[in-house]
Coordinates of C-alpha atoms and ligand atoms in Angstrom, one line a residue:
X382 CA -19.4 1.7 2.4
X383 CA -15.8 2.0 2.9
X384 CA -14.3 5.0 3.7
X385 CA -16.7 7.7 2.7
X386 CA -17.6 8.1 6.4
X387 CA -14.2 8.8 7.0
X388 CA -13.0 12.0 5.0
X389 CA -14.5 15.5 5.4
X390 CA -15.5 16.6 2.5
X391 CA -18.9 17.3 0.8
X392 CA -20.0 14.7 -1.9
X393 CA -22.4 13.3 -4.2
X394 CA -22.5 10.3 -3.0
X395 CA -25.3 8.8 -5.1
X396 CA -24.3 8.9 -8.8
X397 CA -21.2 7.3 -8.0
X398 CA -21.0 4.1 -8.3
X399 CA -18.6 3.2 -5.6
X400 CA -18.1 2.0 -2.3
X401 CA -14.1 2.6 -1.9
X402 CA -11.9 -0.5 -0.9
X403 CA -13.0 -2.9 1.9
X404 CA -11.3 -1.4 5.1
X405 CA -11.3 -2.8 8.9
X406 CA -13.7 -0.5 10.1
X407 CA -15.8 2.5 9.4
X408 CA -15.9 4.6 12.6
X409 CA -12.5 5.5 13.4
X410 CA -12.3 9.4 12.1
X411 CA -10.0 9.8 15.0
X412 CA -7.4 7.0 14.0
X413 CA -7.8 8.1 10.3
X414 CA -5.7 10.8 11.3
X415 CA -3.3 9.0 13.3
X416 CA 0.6 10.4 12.9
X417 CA 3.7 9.5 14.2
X418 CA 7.2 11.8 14.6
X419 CA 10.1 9.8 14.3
X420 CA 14.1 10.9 12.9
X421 CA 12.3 14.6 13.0
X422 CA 9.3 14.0 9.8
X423 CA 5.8 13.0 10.7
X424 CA 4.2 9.6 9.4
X425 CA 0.6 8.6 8.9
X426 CA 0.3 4.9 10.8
X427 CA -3.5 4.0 10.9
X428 CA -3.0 1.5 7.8
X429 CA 0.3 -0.1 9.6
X430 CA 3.3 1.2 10.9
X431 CA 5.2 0.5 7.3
X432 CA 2.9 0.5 5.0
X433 CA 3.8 4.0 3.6
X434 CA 7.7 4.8 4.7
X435 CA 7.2 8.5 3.1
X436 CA 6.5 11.1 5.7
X437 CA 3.5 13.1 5.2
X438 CA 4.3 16.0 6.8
X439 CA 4.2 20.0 5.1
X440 CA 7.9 18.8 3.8
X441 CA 6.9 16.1 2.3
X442 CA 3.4 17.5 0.6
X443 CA 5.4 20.3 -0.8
X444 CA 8.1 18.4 -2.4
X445 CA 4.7 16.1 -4.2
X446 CA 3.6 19.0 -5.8
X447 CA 6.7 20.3 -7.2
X448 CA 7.4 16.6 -8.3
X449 CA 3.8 17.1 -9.8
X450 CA 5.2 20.4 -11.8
X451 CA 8.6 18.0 -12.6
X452 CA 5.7 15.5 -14.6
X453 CA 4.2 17.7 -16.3
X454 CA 7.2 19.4 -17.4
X455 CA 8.9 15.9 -18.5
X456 CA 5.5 15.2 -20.5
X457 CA 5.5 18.5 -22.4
X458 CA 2.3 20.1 -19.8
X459 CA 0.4 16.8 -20.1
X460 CA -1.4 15.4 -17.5
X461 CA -1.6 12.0 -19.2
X462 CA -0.8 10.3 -22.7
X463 CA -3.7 8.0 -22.9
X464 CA -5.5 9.3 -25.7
X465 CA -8.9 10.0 -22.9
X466 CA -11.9 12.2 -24.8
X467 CA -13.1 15.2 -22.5
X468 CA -16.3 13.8 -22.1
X469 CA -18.3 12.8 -19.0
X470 CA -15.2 10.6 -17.8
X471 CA -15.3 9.2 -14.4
X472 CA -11.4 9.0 -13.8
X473 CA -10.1 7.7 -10.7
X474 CA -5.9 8.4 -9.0
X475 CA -4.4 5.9 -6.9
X476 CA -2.2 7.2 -4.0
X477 CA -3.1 11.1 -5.1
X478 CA -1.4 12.4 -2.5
X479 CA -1.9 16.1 -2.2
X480 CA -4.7 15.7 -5.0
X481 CA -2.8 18.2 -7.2
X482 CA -3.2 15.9 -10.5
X483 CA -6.8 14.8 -9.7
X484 CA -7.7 18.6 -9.2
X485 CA -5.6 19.7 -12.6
X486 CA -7.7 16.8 -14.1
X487 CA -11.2 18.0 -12.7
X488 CA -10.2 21.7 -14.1
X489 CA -9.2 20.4 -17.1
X490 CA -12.1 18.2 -17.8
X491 CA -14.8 20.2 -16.2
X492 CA -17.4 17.2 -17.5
X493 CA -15.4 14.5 -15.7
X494 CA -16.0 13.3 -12.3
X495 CA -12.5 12.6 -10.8
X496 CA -11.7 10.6 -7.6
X497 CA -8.5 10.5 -5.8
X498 CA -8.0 7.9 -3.0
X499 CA -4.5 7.5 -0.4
X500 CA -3.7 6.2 2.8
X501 CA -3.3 9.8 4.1
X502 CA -5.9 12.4 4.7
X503 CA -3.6 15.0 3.5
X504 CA -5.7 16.4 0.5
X505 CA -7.2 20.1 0.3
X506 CA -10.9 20.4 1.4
X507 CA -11.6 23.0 -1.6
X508 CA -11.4 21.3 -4.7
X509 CA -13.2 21.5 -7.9
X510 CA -16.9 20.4 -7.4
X511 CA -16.0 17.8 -10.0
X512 CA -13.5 16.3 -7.6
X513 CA -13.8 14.3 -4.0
X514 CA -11.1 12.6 -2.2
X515 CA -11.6 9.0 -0.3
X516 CA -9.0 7.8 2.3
X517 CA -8.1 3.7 1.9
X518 CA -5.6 1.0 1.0
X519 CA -5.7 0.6 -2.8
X520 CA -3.9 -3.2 -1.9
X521 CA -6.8 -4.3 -0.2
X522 CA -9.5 -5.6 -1.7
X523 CA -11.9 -3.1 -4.0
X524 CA -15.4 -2.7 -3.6
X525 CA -15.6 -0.5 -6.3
X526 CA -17.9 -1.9 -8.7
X527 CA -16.7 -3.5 -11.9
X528 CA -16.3 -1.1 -15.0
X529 CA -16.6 1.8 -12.9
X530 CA -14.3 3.8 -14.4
X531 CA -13.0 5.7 -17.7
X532 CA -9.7 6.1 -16.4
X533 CA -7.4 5.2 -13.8
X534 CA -4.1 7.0 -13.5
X535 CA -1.2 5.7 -10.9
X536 CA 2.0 7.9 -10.1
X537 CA 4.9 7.6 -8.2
X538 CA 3.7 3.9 -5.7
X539 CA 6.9 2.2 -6.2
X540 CA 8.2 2.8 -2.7
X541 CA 4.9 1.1 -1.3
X542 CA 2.8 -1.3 -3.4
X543 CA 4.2 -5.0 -2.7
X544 CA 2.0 -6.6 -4.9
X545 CA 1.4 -5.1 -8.4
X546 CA -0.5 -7.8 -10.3
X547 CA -2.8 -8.4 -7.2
X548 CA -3.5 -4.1 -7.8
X549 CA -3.2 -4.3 -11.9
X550 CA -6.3 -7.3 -11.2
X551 CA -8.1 -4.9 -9.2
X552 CA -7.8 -2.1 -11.4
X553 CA -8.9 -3.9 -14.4
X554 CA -11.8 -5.2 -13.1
X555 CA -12.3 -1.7 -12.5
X556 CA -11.9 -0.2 -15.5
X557 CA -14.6 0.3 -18.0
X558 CA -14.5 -1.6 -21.5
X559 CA -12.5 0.6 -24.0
X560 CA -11.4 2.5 -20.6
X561 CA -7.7 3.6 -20.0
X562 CA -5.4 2.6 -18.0
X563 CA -2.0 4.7 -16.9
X564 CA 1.2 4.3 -14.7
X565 CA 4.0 6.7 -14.1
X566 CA 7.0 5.4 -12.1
X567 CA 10.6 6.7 -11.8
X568 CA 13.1 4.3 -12.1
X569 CA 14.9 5.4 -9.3
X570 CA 18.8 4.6 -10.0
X571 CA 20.9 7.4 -10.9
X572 CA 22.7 7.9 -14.4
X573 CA 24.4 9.7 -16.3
X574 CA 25.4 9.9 -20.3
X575 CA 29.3 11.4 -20.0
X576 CA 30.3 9.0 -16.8
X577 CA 30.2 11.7 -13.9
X578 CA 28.3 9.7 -12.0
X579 CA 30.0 6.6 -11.0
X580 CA 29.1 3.7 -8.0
X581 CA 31.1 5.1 -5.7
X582 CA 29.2 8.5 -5.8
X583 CA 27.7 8.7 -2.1
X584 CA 24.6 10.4 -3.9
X585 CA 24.2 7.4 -5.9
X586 CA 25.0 4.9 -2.9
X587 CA 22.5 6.2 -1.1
X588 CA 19.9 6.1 -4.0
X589 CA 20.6 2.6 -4.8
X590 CA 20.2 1.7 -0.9
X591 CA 17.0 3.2 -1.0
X592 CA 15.7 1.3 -3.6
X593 CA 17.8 -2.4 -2.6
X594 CA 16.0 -2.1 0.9
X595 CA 12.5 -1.1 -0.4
X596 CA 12.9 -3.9 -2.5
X597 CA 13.2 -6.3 0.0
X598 CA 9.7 -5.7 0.7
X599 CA 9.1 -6.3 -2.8
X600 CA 8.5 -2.7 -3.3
X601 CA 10.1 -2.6 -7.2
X602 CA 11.5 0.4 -8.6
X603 CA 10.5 0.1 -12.5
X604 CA 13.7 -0.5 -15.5
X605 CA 12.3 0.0 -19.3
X606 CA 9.5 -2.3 -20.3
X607 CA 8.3 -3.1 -16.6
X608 CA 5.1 -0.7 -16.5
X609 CA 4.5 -2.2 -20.1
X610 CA 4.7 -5.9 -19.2
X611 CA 2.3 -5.0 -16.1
X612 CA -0.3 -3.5 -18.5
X613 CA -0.3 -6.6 -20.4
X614 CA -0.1 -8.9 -18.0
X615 CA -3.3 -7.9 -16.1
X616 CA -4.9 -8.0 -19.5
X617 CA -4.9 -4.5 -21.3
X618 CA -4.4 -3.6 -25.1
X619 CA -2.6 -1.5 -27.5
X620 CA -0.2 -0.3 -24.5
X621 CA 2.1 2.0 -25.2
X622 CA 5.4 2.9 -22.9
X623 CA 7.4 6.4 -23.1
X624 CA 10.6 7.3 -21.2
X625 CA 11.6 10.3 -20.2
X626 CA 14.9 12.0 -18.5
X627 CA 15.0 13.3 -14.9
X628 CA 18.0 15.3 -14.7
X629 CA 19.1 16.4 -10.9
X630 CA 20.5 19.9 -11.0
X631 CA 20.5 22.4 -13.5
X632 CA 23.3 21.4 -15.4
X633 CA 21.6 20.4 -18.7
X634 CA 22.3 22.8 -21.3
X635 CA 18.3 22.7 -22.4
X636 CA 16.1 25.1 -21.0
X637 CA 13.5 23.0 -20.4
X638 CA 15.6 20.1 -19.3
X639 CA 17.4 23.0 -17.2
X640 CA 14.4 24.5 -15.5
X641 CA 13.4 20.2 -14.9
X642 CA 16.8 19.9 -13.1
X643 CA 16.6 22.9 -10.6
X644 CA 12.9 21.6 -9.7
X645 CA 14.5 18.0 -9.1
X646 CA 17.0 19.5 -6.9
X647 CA 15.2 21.3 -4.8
X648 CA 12.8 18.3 -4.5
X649 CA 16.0 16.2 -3.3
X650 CA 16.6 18.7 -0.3
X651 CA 13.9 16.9 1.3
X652 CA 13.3 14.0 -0.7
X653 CA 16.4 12.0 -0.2
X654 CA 15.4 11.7 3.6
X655 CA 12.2 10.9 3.0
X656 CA 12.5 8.3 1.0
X657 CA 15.5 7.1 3.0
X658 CA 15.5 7.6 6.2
X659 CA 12.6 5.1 7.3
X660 CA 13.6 1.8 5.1
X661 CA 17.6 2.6 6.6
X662 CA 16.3 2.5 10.5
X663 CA 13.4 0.4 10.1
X664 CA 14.7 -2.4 8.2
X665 CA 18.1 -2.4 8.1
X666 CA 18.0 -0.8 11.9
X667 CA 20.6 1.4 11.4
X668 CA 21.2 3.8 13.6
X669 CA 19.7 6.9 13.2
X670 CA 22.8 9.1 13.4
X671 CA 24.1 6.9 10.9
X672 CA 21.6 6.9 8.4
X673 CA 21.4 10.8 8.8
X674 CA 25.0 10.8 8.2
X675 CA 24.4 8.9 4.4
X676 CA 22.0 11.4 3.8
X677 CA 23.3 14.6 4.7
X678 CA 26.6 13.1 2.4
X679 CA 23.9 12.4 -0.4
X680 CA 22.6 16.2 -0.2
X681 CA 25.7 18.0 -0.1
X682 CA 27.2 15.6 -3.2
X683 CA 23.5 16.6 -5.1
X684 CA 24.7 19.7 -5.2
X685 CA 28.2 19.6 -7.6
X686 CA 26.7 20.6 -10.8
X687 CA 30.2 18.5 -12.6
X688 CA 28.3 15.6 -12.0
X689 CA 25.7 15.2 -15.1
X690 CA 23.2 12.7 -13.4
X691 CA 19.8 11.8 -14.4
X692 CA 16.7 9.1 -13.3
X693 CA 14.4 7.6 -15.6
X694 CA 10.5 8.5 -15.6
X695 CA 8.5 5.4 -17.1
X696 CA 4.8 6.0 -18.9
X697 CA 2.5 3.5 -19.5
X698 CA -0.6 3.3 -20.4
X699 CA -2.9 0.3 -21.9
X700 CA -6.5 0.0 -23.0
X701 CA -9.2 -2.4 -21.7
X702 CA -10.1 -4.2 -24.4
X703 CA -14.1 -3.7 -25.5
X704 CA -16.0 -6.7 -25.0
Ligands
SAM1446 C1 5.2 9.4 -3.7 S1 3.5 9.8 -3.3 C2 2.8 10.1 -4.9 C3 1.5 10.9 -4.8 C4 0.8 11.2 -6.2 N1 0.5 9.9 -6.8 C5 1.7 12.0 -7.1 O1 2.2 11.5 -8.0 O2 1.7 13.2 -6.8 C6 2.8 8.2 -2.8 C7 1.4 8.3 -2.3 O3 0.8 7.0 -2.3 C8 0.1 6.8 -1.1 N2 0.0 5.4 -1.0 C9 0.9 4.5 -0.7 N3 0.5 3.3 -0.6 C10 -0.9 3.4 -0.8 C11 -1.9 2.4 -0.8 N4 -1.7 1.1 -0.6 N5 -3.2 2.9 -1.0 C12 -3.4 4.2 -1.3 N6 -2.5 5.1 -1.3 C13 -1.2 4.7 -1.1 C14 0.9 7.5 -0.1 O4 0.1 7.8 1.1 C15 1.4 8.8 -0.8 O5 0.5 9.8 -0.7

């Protein structure tokens, strides 16, 4: 058993048929719950010091679940666009995070069983009875057993999963015959359609630094056709990709897209630091006033609603083929 020991929460162990992912050791409740403070945000550390550069302080946990309402609103309310039935579906979520789209998916599909698993202890302890939460590294090795699951749903890893088709193997073995599997990633680099956003924009520059330096970790931010070519390398079917518009600000004319904007921007109050400040000092060892100093710039630059800029959301999702 992997990490069950590990998580307070009550569960049904028995009719699942997992064991989580392989993980050093199973007594180290303490450690799971290991947190650093550094450049003012808190950051979980038992799986490595760099393993996940996002904080996961209250900040940070609130800005996930408005991203969560950003998703949904992109994808017209839905929680996925794999064509799943609403039957007894054991789903899993990789890097869930708060939990907030395994526990939509558990209310939603009262007959499902849904899993979430992350790095971070940081979900709620009331969920839907449907619904349990398990703390481990989805890059190491899986101990789930094969064809375990209906569906598997991953959001929003780009900033920390270095190896994709070592993951993409793991989650097909996985995934049940005639199972689904889905990925949602933002690109990342700022656009925009009427050319007010342009390279030298500090907002942009500090975007694109970002996502150069997670990169050199071989941390990829997804362009069109990437979560597609994933799918299909590691094997699955009849994929299908969608992309949608992020716009930053509520300068769309839209209502919808509007309403999307004003979310975004309030998630960029705290989200340009945390996804910068840690790849700026760590690994490019910048100095900390320094790298504050690109992202205050960024911020106040977010906020000029002249400048029509947008990031792309990427859906994918692919079938296991039936045997
Ligand atoms: C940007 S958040 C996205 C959370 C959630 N998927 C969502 O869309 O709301 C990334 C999450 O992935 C988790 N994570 C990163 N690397 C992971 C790994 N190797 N195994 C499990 N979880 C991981 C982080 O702890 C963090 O909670």
């Amino acid at each position: 058993m992997a990490s069950q020991g590990l998580i307070e929460m009550e569960m049904e162990v028995n009719d699942w048929s997992s064991d989580g992912y392989v993980t050093s050791t199973q007594s180290l409740r303490a450690s799971i719950n290991e947190t650093i403070f550094e450049n003012g945000r808190r950051y979980h550390t038992y799986y490595g010091y760099d393993k996940n550069m996002l904080p996961v302080d209250e900040a940070e946990q609130d800005r996930l679940d408005l991203h969560h309402e950003v998703f949904l609103s992109m994808m017209d309310g839905k929680l996925h666009a794999a064509p799943i039935d609403s039957g007894k579906q054991r789903i899993l979520d990789i890097g869930t995070g708060t939990g907030i789209w395994a526990v939509d998916m558990a209310d939603t599909y009262p007959n499902a069983k849904v899993i979430g698993t992350d790095l971070s202890p940081i979900q709620p302890k009331w969920v839907p009875p449907n619904c349990r939460f398990e703390v481990d590294d989805a890059e190491l090795e899986w101990t789930y057993r094969a064809e375990s699951f209906d569906f598997i749903h991953v959001r929003n890893l780009a900033a920390s999963i270095s190896d994709w088709p070592r993951m993409m193997s793991e989650i097909y073995r996985a995934t049940k015959p005639g199972g689904y599997v889905e990925i949602g990633e933002l690109g990342g680099r700022l656009f925009s359609d009427d050319g007010t956003m342009t390279e030298e924009n500090p907002l942009k520059k500090s975007f694109d630094l970002t996502i150069d330096t997670l990169e050199t970790l071989g941390r990829t931010f997804p362009v069109a056709g990437t979560l597609q070519g994933r799918l299909e390398a590691a094997g699955f079917a009849d994929v299908k990709e969608f992309s949608y518009k992020q716009p930053y600000g509520p300068w769309p004319k839209d209502k919808r897209m509007k309403q999307i904007g004003a979310m975004a921007l309030v998630m960029l109050d705290t989200g340009i630091e945390a996804y910068g400040i840690a790849p700026y000092t760590r690994i490019l060892k910048m100095d900390p006033g320094e790298a504050s100093k690109i992202i205050h710039e960024a911020k106040e630059v977010a906020k000029d609603l002249s400048i029509h800029t947008h990031s792309m959301y990427y859906v994918a999702y692919g079938r296991k083929p039936a045997e």
